[in-house]
Structure formats: structure tokens, C-alpha cells
Short mmCIF file of C-alpha atoms and ligand atoms in Angstrom, two decimals:
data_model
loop_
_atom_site.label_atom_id
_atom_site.label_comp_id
_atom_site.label_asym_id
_atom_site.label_seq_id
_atom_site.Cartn_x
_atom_site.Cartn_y
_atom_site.Cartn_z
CA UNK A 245 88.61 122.02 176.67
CA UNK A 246 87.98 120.04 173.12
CA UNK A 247 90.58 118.11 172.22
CA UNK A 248 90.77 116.59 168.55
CA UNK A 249 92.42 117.21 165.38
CA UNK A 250 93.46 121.01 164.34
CA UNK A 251 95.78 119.82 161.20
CA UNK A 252 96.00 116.64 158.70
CA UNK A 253 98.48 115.75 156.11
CA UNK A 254 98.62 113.10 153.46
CA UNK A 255 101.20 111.76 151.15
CA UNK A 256 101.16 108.57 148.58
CA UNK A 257 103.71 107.28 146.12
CA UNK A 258 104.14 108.62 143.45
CA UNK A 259 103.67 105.41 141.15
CA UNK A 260 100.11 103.37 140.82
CA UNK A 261 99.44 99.94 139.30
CA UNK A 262 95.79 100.05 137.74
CA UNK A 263 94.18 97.31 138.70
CA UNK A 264 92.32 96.28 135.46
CA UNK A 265 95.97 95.73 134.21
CA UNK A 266 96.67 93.08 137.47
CA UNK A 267 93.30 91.40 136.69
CA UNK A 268 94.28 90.85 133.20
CA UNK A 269 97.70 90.01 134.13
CA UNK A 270 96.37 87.13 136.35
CA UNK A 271 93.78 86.04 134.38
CA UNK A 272 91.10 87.52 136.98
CA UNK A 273 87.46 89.29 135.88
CA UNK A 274 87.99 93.09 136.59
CA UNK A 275 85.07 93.01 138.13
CA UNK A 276 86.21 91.30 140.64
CA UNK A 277 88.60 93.92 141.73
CA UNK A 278 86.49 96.64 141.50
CA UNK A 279 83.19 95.88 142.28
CA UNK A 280 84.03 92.42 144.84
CA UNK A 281 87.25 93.66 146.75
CA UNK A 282 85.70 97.82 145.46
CA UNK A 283 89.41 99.10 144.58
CA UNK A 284 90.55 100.71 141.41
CA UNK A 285 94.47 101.63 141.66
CA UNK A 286 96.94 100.94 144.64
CA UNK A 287 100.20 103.20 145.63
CA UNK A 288 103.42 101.48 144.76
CA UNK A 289 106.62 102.48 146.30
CA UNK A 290 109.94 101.96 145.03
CA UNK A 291 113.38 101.62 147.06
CA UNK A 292 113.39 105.07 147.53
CA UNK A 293 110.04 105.46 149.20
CA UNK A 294 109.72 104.17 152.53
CA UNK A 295 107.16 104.88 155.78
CA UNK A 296 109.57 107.45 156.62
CA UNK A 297 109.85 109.43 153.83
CA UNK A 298 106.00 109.18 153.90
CA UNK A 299 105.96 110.41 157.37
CA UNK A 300 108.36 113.46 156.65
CA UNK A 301 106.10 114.23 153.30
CA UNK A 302 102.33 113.99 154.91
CA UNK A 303 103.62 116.27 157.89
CA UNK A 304 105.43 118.87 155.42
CA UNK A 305 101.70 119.99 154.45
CA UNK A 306 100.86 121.83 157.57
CA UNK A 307 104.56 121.83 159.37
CA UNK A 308 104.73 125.68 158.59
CA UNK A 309 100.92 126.43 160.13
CA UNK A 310 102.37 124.66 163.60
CA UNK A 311 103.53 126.47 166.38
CA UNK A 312 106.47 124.38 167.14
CA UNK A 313 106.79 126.09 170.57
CA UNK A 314 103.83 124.19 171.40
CA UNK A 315 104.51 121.01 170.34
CA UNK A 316 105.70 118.01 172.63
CA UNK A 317 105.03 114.66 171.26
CA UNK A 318 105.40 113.27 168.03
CA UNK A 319 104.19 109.82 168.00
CA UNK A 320 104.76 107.09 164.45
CA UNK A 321 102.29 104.36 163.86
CA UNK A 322 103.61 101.66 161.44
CA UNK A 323 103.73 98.05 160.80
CA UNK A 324 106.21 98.39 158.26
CA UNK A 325 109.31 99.69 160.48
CA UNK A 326 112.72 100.17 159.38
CA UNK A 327 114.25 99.27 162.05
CA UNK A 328 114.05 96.54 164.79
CA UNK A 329 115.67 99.46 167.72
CA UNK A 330 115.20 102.73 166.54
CA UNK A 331 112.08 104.83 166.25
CA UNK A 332 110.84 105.85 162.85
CA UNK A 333 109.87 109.04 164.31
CA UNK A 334 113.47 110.15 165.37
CA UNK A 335 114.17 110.28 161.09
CA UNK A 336 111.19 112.37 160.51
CA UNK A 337 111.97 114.67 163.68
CA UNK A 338 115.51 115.52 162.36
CA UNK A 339 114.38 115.71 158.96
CA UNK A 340 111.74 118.34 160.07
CA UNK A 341 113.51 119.98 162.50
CA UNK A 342 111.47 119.33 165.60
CA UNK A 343 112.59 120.60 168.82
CA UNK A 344 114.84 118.37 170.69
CA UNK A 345 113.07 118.74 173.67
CA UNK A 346 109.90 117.19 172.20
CA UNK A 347 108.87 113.33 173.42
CA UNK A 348 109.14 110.67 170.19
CA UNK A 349 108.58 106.95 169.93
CA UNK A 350 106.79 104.06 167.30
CA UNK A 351 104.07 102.45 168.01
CA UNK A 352 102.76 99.00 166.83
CA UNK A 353 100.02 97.24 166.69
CA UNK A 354 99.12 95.93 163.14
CA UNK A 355 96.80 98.99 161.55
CA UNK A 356 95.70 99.90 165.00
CA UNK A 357 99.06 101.79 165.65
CA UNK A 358 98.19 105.16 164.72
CA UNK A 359 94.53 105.30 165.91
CA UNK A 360 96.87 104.05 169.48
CA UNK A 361 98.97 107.01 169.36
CA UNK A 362 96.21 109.51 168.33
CA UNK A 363 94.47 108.51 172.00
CA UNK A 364 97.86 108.59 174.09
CA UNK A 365 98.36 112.34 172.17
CA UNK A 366 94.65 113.10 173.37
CA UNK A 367 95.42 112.11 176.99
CA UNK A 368 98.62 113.98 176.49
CA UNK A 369 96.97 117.46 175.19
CA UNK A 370 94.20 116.70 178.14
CA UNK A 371 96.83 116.84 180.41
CA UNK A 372 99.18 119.43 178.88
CA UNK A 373 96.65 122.17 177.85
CA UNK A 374 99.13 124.28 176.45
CA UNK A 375 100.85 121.64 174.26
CA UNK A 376 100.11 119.53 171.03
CA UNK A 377 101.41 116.58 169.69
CA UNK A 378 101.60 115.09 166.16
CA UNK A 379 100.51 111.51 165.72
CA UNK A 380 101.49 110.14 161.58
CA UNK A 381 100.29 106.72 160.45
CA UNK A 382 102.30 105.30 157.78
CA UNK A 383 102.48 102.22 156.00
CA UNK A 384 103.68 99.70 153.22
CA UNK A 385 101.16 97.30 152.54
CA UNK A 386 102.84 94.11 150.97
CA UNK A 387 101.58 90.54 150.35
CA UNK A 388 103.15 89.47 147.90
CA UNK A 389 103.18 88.46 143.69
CA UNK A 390 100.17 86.17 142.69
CA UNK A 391 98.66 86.07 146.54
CA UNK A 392 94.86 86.55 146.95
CA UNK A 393 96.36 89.33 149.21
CA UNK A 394 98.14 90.98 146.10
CA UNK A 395 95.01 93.50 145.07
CA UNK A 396 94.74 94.71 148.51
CA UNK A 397 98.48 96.31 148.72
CA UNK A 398 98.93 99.86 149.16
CA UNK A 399 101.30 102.66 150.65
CA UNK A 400 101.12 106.18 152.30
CA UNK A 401 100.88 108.52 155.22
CA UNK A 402 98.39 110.41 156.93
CA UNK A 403 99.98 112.76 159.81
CA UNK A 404 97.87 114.54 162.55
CA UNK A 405 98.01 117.90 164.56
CA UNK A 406 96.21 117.06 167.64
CA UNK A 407 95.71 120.01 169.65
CA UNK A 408 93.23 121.30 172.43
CA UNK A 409 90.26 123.34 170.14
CA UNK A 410 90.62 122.35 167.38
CA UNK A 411 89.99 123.28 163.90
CA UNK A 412 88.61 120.40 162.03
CA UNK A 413 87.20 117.98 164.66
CA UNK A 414 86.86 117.58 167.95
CA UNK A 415 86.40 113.98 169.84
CA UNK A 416 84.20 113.04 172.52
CA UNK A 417 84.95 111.22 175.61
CA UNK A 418 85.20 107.72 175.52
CA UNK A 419 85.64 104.97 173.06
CA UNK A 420 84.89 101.08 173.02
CA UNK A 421 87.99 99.15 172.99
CA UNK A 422 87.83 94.85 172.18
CA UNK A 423 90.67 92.94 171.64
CA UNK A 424 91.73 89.11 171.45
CA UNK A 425 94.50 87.33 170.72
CA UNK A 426 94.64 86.02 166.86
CA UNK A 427 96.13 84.76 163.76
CA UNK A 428 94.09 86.73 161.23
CA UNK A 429 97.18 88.66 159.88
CA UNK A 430 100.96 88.99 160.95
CA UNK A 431 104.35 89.51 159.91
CA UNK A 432 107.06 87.67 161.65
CA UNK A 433 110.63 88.93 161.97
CA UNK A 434 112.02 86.68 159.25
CA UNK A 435 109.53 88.16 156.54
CA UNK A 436 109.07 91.36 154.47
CA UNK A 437 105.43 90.58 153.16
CA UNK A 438 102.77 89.83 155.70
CA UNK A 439 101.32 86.09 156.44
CA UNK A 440 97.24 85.87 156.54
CA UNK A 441 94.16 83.74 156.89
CA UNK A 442 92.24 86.22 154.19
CA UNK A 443 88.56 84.69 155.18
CA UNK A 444 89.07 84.59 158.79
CA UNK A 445 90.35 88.33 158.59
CA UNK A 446 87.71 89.94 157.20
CA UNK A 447 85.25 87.65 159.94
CA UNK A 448 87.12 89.19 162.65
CA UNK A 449 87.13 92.51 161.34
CA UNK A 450 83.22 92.31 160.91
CA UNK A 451 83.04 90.84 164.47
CA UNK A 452 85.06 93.54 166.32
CA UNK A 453 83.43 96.21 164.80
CA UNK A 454 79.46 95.16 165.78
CA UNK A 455 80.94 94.65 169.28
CA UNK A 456 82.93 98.09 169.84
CA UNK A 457 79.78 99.84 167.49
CA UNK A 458 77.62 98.20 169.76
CA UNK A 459 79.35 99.07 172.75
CA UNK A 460 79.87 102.64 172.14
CA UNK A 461 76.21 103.31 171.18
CA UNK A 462 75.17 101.70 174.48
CA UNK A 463 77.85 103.39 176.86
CA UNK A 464 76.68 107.05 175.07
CA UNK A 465 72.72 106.88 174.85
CA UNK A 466 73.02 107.54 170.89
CA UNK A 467 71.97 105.76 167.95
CA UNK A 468 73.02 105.03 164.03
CA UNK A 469 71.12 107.81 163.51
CA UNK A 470 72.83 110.00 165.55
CA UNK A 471 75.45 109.81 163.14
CA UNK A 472 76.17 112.07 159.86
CA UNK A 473 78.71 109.10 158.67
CA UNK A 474 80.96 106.31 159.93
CA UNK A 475 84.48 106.12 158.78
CA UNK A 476 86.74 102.72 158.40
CA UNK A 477 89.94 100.98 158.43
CA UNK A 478 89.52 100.10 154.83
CA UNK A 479 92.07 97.73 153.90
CA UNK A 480 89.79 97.32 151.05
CA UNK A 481 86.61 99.60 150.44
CA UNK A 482 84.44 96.27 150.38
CA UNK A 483 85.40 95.37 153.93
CA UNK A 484 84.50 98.88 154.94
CA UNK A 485 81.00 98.32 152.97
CA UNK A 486 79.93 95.23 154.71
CA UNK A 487 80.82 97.08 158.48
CA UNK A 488 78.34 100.13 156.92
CA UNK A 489 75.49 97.63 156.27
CA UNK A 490 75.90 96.19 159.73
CA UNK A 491 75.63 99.98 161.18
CA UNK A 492 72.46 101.21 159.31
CA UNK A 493 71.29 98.09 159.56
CA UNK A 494 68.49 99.82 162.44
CA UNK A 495 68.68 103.24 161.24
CA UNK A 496 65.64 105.12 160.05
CA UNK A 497 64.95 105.41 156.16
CA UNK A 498 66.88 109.28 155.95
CA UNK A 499 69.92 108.30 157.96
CA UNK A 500 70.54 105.28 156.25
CA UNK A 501 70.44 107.12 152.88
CA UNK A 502 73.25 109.45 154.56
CA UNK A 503 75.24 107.30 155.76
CA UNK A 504 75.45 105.08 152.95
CA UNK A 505 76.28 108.23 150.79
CA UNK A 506 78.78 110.04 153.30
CA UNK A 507 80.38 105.79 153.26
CA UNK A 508 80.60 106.68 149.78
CA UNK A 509 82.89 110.03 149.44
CA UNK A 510 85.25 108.27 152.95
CA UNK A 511 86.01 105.11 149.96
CA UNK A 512 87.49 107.84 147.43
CA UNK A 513 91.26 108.16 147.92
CA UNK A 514 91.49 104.98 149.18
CA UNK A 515 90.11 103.33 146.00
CA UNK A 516 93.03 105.18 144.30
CA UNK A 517 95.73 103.81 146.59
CA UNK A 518 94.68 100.70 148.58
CA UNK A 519 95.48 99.75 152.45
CA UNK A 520 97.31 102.48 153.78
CA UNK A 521 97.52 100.28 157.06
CA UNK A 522 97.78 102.83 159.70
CA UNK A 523 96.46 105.40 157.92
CA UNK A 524 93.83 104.04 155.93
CA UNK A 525 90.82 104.78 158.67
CA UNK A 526 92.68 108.75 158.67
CA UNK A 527 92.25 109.10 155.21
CA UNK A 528 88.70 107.59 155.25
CA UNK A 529 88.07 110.59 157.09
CA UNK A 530 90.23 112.85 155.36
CA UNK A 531 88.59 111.36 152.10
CA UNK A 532 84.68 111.82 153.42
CA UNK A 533 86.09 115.74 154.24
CA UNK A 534 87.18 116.60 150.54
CA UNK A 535 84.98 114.68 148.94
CA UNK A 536 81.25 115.39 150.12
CA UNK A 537 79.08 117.31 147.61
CA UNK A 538 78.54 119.64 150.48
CA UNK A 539 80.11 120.96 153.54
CA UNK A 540 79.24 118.82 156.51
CA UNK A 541 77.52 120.68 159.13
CA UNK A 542 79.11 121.64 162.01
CA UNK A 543 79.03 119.24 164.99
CA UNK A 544 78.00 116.72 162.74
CA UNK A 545 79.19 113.58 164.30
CA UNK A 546 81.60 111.92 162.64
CA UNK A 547 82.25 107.62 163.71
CA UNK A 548 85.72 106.01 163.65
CA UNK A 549 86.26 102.00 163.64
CA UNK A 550 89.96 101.45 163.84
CA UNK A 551 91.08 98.12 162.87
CA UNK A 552 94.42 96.23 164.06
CA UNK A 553 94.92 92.80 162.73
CA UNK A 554 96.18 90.56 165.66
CA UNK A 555 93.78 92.06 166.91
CA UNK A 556 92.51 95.09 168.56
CA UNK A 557 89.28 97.31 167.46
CA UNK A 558 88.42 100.53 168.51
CA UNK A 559 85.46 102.67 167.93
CA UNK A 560 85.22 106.38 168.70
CA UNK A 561 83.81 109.75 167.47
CA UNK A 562 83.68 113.36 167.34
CA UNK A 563 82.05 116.67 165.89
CA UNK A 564 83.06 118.88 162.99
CA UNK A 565 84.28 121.83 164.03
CA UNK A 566 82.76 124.58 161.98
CA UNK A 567 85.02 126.26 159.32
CA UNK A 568 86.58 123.18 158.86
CA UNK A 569 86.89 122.64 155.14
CA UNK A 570 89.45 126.14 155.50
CA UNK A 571 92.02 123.71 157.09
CA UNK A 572 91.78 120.46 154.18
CA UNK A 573 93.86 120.68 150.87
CA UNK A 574 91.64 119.68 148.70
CA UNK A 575 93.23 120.62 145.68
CA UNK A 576 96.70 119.92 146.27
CA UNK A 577 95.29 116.11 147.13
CA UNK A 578 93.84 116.03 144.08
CA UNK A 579 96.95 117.04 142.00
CA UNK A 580 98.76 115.21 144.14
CA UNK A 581 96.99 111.30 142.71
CA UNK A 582 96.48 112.91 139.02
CA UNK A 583 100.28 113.17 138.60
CA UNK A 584 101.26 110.04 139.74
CA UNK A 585 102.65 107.77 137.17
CA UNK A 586 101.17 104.87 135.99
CA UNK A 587 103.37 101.45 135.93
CA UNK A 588 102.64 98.44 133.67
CA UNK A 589 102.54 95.31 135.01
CA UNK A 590 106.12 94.46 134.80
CA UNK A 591 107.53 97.69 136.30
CA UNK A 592 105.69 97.33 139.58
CA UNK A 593 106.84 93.04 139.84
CA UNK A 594 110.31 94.34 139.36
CA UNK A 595 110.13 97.54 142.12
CA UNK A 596 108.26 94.97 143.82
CA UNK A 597 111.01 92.26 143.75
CA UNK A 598 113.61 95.11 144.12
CA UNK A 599 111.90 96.27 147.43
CA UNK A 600 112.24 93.14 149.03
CA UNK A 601 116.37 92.72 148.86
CA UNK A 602 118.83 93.20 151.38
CA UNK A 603 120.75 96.21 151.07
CA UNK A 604 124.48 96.23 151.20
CA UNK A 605 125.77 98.27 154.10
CA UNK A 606 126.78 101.37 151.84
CA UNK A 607 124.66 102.18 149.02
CA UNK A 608 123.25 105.72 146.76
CA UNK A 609 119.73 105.70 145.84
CA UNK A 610 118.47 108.21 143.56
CA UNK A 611 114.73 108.94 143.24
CA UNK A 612 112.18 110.33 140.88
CA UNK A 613 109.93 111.79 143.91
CA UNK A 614 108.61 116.30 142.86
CA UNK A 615 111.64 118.61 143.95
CA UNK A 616 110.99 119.60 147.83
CA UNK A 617 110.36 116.13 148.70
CA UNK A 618 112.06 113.57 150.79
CA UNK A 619 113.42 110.31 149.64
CA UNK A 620 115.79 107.49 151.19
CA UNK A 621 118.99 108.34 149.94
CA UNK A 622 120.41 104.82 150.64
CA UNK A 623 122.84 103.38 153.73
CA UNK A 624 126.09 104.25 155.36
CA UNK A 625 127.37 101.75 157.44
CA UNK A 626 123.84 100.47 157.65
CA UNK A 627 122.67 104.04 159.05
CA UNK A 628 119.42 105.33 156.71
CA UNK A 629 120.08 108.44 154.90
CA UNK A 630 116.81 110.57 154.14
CA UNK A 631 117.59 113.83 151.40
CA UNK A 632 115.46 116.65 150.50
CA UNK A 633 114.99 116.21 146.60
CA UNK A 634 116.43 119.62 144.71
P1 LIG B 780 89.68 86.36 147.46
O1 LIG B 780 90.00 84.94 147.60
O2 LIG B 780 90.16 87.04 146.24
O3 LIG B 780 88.14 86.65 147.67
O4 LIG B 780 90.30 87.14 148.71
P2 LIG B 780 86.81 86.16 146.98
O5 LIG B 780 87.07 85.15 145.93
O6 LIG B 780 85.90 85.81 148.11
O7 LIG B 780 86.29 87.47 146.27
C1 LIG B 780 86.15 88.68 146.92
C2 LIG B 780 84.79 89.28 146.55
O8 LIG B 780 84.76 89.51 145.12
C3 LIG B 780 83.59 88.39 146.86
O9 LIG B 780 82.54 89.25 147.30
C4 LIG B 780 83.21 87.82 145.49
O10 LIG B 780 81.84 87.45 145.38
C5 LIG B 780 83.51 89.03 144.62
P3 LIG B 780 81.95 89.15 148.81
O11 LIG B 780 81.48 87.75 148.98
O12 LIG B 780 83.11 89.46 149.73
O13 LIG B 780 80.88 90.18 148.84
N1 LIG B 780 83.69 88.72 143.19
C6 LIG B 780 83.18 89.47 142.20
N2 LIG B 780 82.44 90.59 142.19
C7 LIG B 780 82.08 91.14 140.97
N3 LIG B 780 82.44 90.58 139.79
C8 LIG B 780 83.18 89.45 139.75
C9 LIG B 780 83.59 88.86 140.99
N4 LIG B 780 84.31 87.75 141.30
C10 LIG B 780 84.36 87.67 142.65
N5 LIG B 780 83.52 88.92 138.56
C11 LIG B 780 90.62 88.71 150.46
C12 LIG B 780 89.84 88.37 149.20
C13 LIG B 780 90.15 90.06 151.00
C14 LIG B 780 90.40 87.64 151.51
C15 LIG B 780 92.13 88.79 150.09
O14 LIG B 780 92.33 89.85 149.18
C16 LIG B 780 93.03 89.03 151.29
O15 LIG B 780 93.42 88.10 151.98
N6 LIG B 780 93.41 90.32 151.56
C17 LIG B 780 94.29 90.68 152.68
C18 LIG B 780 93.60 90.58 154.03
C19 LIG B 780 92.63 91.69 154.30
O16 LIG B 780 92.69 92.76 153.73
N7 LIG B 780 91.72 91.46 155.27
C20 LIG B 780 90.77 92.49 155.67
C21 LIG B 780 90.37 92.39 157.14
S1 LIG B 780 91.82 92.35 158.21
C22 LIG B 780 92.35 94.01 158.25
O17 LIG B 780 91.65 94.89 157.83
C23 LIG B 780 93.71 94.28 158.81
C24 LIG B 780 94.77 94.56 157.78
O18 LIG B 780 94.61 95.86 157.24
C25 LIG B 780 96.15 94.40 158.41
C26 LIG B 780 96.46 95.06 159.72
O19 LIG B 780 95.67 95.24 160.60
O20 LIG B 780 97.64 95.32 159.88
C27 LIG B 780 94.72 93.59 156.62
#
């Protein structure tokens, strides 16, 4: 049986810095923002956005196409937990109504968390024919005011049906795993934004991707050309440029061209809201999906590079499933970054600053988020309160 992805959700915040308006604010060349780092807006969340609110949001897309019957795993990726005990994932169960019967736990590992529980939910389906799991990446990307991190912040969700034939795509056996032990990026316990060697990051990054690409491409007989595109971790859609020109770097004159173009429509969305973290190689591919010119053939195949500061790289692929472009929502994506509100310059330093308190133990949030979404409603006795807005 085929195992991949039959569903995919996405949610952002619903506030966005432009990113001329930080260059000018720092005194930097646009250009340099979007053309050198090759990002145009990022997602800012307020208090009352956080990854689980995200979570609940992105999965809220397709919950009412699941079979919940089926379902027995429900897995969050996140680097930006809420908790130092308790599993994101138990909040977005409740708040979904899950079955109690179903398997949930976080996972970390810098950005690689999600692409981690997305293989443990394959294994899980292989095993478990008759079941499916749902595997959500979600993330706050902070670095900080006046950092050289500060353009590359971002927020959002992308959650994942993964379920034995799919509907949109279908992986292959195998993937090329590398990891080492690193300080390109990391948060300790004591901080809210994260700590990084910039330079050194995006060397790694480059490294672990030419050896898992190269890997992969030996262990399965195929080629760059074998691909129709190659999606990223793009913490920034440079970074995710300079791994492309290492991959069609010995492809043939007409795969080259299609690759760099399919590279192309995977950059859109996240141009609009910057590192998603976990989710920013999951909306890559959600991003190449509604945003080709065409439809993609079927059993096109379709590259992954998952990136995990610290740090772990994974590459892996799979084939569109024909019919595929029936399961995206294209339009409601679109609608979805059009409405968003713009924030001068001071706004998002003082959401920004805001974010970063300690909360007292009992506090009431109130939040602008579109009626039939979730928000964090504030603390009680420390405990995190998540609401349906009305
Ligand atoms: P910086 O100091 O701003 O970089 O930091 P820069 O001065 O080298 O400029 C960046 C690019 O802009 C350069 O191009 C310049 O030439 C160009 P490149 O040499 O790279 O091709 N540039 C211009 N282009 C056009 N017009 C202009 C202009 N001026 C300059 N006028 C850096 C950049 C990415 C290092 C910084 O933003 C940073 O530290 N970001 C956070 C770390 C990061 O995202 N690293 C990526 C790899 S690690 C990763 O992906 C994992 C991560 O997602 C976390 C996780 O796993 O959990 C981060």
C-alpha cells in the first residue's frame, strides 16, 4: 500500500510587517531584503496567537473530510512549545475533539520536528493499514529587535492527514538521514528568542543538504532529472535558492529550466510570511501545489530537504497522486494572506515586546482573529485557555 499525504492544512497570523517598512526602519537597502535574504512580508503574532492556536486553525481546514474512526496518532512538531511538560498536541486534541483513544505527543528537533513526526506517522500507517494519523508543524519564529536574524522571523502551521492511498502524494521508500552535533542555531531554556551563528547556519544547511541529496540519488538509481521539483526548509527563500543551484547543478538543459521554475511557485507563501520553522518545508510544498501555472502531472516526483538546526537533515520524496489539486484550497489560502492586516513598524516592536513577558498566573486575552477561529484566551492558575472566537 502507498502511504503519503491524503489532506493538508495551513494557517498564518493574521497581522504582517512589510518588509520595505523594516528596511527603512533600520536604515537597510530594500533590496537587500528582497532580492539578498528573497522575502517580502513575515507573519506576526500577537499574545493571542500561539503554535497552538495555529495547530487547532491549519487542522480545522480538512477536520470535517477525516474519518475520525480511523484516526490514531496525532503527532505536534514545534520549537516554540508552551510548555516545558505537557504536549502541545493534547490542546489541539481537546479543542478538536479527537477521540480519546487516539496516541498524542510533541516532538522536537529545531525545524526538523515535523518532517520527524510525518516519518514515525508513515511507519505508523505502514503498520496500521486501517488507521491514519495527523502530523501539524507549527512555529513562532523569533530573533529578536535590530538582530541580523530580525528579517527572517515568521509564524504559522501546516497540519497533515497521512493516510495509506492517498490523495495528494504518495512517498517512496527510503530517505537519507545526516546529522551532527552543532551550534548553528538554538534556544536555551532561559530565552524566548533563539541564539545563532547566522553564517555558519546557512554553511551547514548547504552542507547537509548536498550530502542527504547526494545520498538519496545514489541509494535510488535516479538523477536531478528525475525530478519535476525539489522543495525546502526555507527559513528564508534565498537559502532555499542556493540548495536549488547545488541540485541542478548536473541536470540536463530542460530539467534545470523546471526545476528552477517549479523552485519558483514552492518560494510563494513563504515570501509572504517568513520561517514557518516546522512547517516551512510543508508549505514549500503546499506553495509549489497552488501555485504552478499548471497542474503537475501525476507521479511527478516531488523532492523534500528537511532542515533542523542543531542539526539533523533529511531528504525524501514522493509522486503526485493524480486528482490532486481537488484536495488543495487554493482560494481560501489566498483570501486567507489578502486579509491580513498590515502593521507599521511600531505596532509589530510593541506585539513584539508584548509577546515576550511573563504572564501573571490569571489573565483574559481578547483577540481580533475571523469568527470560527481559535485564540489563547489567557491563564487560570497558569493552565492555557484556548476559545473558539464567536
Ligand atoms: P546578514 O548579515 O543580513 O547577511 O544575515 P548578508 O549581509 O550576508 O546579506 C544577505 C544577502 O543579501 C547576501 O547575499 C548579500 O549579498 C545580499 P548572498 O551572499 O547570501 O547571496 N545583499 C543584497 N542583495 C541585493 N541588494 C542589496 C543587498 N545587500 C545585501 N542592496 C542571515 C543574513 C541569513 C545570516 C541572518 O538573517 C540570520 O542569521 N538569519 C537567521 C538564521 C537562518 O535563517 N539561517 C538559515 C540556515 S539554518 C536553518 O534553516 C534553521 C532555522 O530555520 C532554525 C531551525 O532549524 O530551527 C533557522
Amino acid at each position: 500500500m502507498k502511504i503519503g499525504i491524503d489532506r493538508i492544512g495551513f494557517a498564518t497570523t493574521n497581522k504582517y510587517l512589510d518588509l520595505d517598512d523594516l528596511a527603512s526602519a533600520r536604515g537597510v537597502d530594500p533590496n537587500k531584503f528582497k532580492i539578498g535574504i528573497g522575502q517580502n512580508k513575515m507573519a506576526v503574532a500577537d499574545l493571542a496567537e500561539d503554535i497552538v492556536t495555529l495547530a487547532i486553525n491549519s487542522t480545522l481546514e480538512y477536520l470535517a473530510e477525516v474519518d475520525l474512526t480511523k484516526l490514531g496518532l496525532l503527532i505536534v512538531g514545534t520549537e516554540s512549545g508552551i510548555d516545558q511538560s505537557k504536549s502541545a498536541s493534547l490542546f489541539v486534541k481537546e479543542a478538536l475533539n479527537l477521540p480519546n483513544e487516539i496516541r498524542t505527543f510533541e516532538v522536537k528537533e529545531a525545524c526538523f520536528g515535523a518532517t520527524a513526526g510525518l516519518m514515525m506517522a508513515r511507519d505508523y500507517v505502514r503498520a496500521h493499514p486501517n488507521h491514519t494519523a495527523i502530523v501539524i508543524g507549527s512555529d513562532i519564529a523569533r530573533y529578536g529587535l535590530q538582530t541580523s536574524g530580525e528579517v527572517t522571523q515568521g509564524a504559522g502551521a501546516v497540519s497533515m492527514l497521512v493516510a495509506g492511498d492517498p490523495h495528494i502524494i504518495a512517498f517512496e521508500e527510503g530517505h537519507a538521514s545526516y546529522s551532527e552535533d552543532i551550534n548553528d542555531f538554538w534556544r536555551p531554556n532561559n530565552f524566548k528568542t533563539a541564539l545563532v551563528d547566522g553564517k555558519y547556519s546557512t554553511e551547514i544547511y548547504l552542507k547537509f543538504f548536498q550530502q542527504t541529496f547526494d545520498t538519496y540519488l545514489a541509494q535510488n538509481k535516479l538523477t536531478a532529472d528525475d525530478f519535476a521539483a525539489i522543495t525546502y526548509h526555507l527559513p528564508f527563500t534565498k537559502m532555499g535558492l542556493k540548495a536549488n543551484r547545488l541540485a541542478v547543478a548536473a541536470a540536463a538543459p530542460d530539467s534545470r529550466a523546471r526545476l528552477e521554475d517549479n523552485f519558483e511557485y514552492s518560494t510563494k507563501y513563504g515570501r509572504e510570511v517568513g520561517n514557518l520553522y516546522t512547517g516551512s518545508l510543508y508549505l514549500s510544498f503546499l506553495s509549489l501545489l497552488e501555485n504552478a501555472d499548471t497542474v503537475l502531472q501525476p507521479g511527478a516526483r516531488i523532492g523534500f530537504f528537511s532542515y533542523g538546526s542543531g542539526a539533523m537533515g533529511e531528504f525524501f520524496a514522493g509522486e503526485l497522486v493524480a486528482g490532486y489539486e481537488q484536495y488543495l484550497k487554493k482560494e481560501l489560502h489566498r483570501r486567507m494572506l489578502a486579509e491580513r492586516r498590515k502593521l507599521t513598524v511600531a505596532e509589530y516592536e510593541d506585539i513584539f515586546t508584548k509577546t515576550l513577558a511573563d504572564l501573571p498566573a490569571d489573565i483574559e486575552l481578547t483577540s481580533d482573529v475571523t469568527p470560527g477561529k481559535y485564540y489563547f484566551a489567557g491563564q487560570s492558575g497558569f493552565a492555557r485557555q484556548y476559545r473558539n472566537k464567536k
